[in-house]
Amino acid sequence: MNTIDARTLLYCVFGSPVGHSKSPVMHNMLFAEYGMNAAYLAFEPEDVKSGIAAVRSLGIQGVSVTIPFKEKILAYLDEIDEQALRMGAVNTVVHHDSGSLKGYNTDCYGAVAPLRRFGIAGKRVGIIGAGGAARSAGFGMIREQGKVTVINRSSEKGKKLAAELDCSFLKLEDMDNREFDMLINTTPSGMYPNTEQSPVPDHVLRPGMVVMDMVYNPVETRLLRRARQRGCHTISGIEMFICQGAKQFELWTGIFPSVDKLRQAMMKETV
Ligand code: NAP
């Protein structure tokens, strides 16, 4: 336990719902690990405007931002990092000593970092889904020179994201005849309690393919289990979660924490 006293610095996550968030466990563990007099709580503000007013008046040092506030929060910040501005989404707020609030996006880093060791440049990358998580992964993979295709259930949303990313689009049901080197699931398919769902049929999973699932509850989704059984390299959503969180912690404290330690701690928390 961190010791709380009159000098304890406060950090938090804003989301709705936020009860399922693993961010408080991760950041409180890091504050304790690095001997910092700081605490991290989860809040569900009525709206983003009142949440940001509280950050300013209470001197909250940093905020993680999750659904549904990632886009709306931009209007209430003093500065926005160039990449977050391009993505139109902020998942991290830093409250500077000057009083200025600056927004960043570490989701993009979180999506890319676990895949770097496989080499991304020139790889055919299929991103399944077309929401905010797909946009983060898409921006990141294109920046790393991956050849990205947005694969989505509904054409309208999928085509819109593909146009925004300037990449190709494929309807989810048309995946059979296309080959990919990397597949990234950014849909909630397979997430607890729907653990027997998978966004794609098993036969599209080919040996040697790299398959990452952003879902981290369960740690091994049906998609990852089938991919492993079919000879793919698999990466759990926990990896993205800890990488985006590690980057967030660095923005707040200047320390980039040990990803191995974070992984061990988060594996105990996630079944
Ligand atoms: P979102 O904006 O609601 O987008 C969801 C997308 O998934 C939509 O394109 C939707 O397709 C598609 N979809 C939903 N259910 C589907 C199903 N059963 N089969 C096929 N496609 C389906 O959500 P988001 O904000 O992008 O988040 C998506 C997931 O990523 C969530 O599970 C979230 O927890 C996870 N995530 C994880 C991390 C991490 O750190 N690991 C970070 C961010 C997000 P349609 O357009 O056809 O409706």
Tab-separated table of C-alpha atoms and ligand atoms in Angstrom, residues 67 70 107 129-134 152-154 157 172 186-189 191 197 199 214-216 237 240-241 244, ligand 1:
chain	number	residue	atom	x	y	z
A	67	ILE	CA	-14.311	5.542	-23.600
A	70	LYS	CA	-11.145	10.312	-25.743
A	107	ASP	CA	-2.626	3.937	-27.546
A	129	GLY	CA	-12.585	-3.390	-36.664
A	130	ALA	CA	-13.047	0.279	-37.440
A	131	GLY	CA	-13.491	2.036	-34.084
A	132	GLY	CA	-11.092	4.081	-31.969
A	133	ALA	CA	-8.801	1.116	-31.224
A	134	ALA	CA	-8.534	0.328	-34.956
A	152	ASN	CA	-14.749	-4.519	-40.846
A	153	ARG	CA	-18.190	-6.045	-40.463
A	154	SER	CA	-20.023	-2.940	-41.693
A	157	LYS	CA	-17.616	2.527	-40.929
A	172	LEU	CA	-14.968	-9.076	-42.852
A	186	THR	CA	-9.603	-4.436	-32.399
A	187	THR	CA	-13.245	-5.582	-32.008
A	188	PRO	CA	-14.702	-6.709	-28.661
A	189	SER	CA	-15.464	-10.146	-30.162
A	191	MET	CA	-14.295	-10.613	-24.701
A	197	GLN	CA	-16.740	-15.770	-30.124
A	199	PRO	CA	-13.992	-12.229	-35.154
A	214	MET	CA	-6.625	-6.140	-28.175
A	215	VAL	CA	-9.100	-7.971	-25.932
A	216	TYR	CA	-7.339	-8.874	-22.661
A	237	GLY	CA	-4.175	-7.508	-25.404
A	240	MET	CA	-0.876	-3.350	-25.596
A	241	PHE	CA	-2.408	-2.403	-22.269
A	244	GLN	CA	0.285	2.223	-23.439
B	1	NAP	P1	-15.688	0.657	-30.985
B	1	NAP	O1	-15.351	2.072	-31.346
B	1	NAP	O2	-17.015	0.351	-30.415
B	1	NAP	O3	-15.465	-0.247	-32.316
B	1	NAP	C1	-15.758	-1.585	-32.344
B	1	NAP	C2	-15.552	-2.173	-33.751
B	1	NAP	O4	-15.688	-3.586	-33.612
B	1	NAP	C3	-16.549	-1.736	-34.804
B	1	NAP	O5	-15.878	-1.519	-36.009
B	1	NAP	C4	-17.514	-2.935	-34.921
B	1	NAP	O6	-17.967	-3.190	-36.239
B	1	NAP	C5	-16.626	-4.090	-34.547
B	1	NAP	N1	-17.350	-5.184	-33.896
B	1	NAP	C6	-18.024	-5.143	-32.723
B	1	NAP	N2	-18.489	-6.376	-32.393
B	1	NAP	C7	-18.108	-7.206	-33.394
B	1	NAP	C8	-18.294	-8.597	-33.642
B	1	NAP	N3	-18.961	-9.392	-32.771
B	1	NAP	N4	-17.776	-9.133	-34.771
B	1	NAP	C9	-17.094	-8.345	-35.643
B	1	NAP	N5	-16.903	-7.017	-35.476
B	1	NAP	C10	-17.389	-6.457	-34.364
B	1	NAP	O7	-14.635	0.088	-29.922
B	1	NAP	P2	-13.080	0.504	-29.684
B	1	NAP	O8	-13.012	1.692	-28.799
B	1	NAP	O9	-12.386	0.575	-30.998
B	1	NAP	O10	-12.558	-0.744	-28.814
B	1	NAP	C11	-12.591	-2.045	-29.356
B	1	NAP	C12	-11.967	-3.056	-28.412
B	1	NAP	O11	-10.596	-2.793	-28.203
B	1	NAP	C13	-12.617	-3.123	-27.023
B	1	NAP	O12	-12.809	-4.473	-26.698
B	1	NAP	C14	-11.578	-2.514	-26.115
B	1	NAP	O13	-11.635	-3.059	-24.799
B	1	NAP	C15	-10.293	-2.927	-26.825
B	1	NAP	N6	-9.146	-2.053	-26.470
B	1	NAP	C16	-8.068	-2.608	-25.850
B	1	NAP	C17	-6.992	-1.837	-25.519
B	1	NAP	C18	-5.792	-2.453	-24.833
B	1	NAP	O14	-5.005	-1.721	-24.229
B	1	NAP	N7	-5.601	-3.758	-24.918
B	1	NAP	C19	-6.979	-0.461	-25.818
B	1	NAP	C20	-8.091	0.093	-26.477
B	1	NAP	C21	-9.183	-0.724	-26.796
B	1	NAP	P3	-19.212	-2.430	-36.917
B	1	NAP	O15	-18.635	-1.157	-37.473
B	1	NAP	O16	-19.673	-3.355	-37.967
B	1	NAP	O17	-20.225	-2.218	-35.834
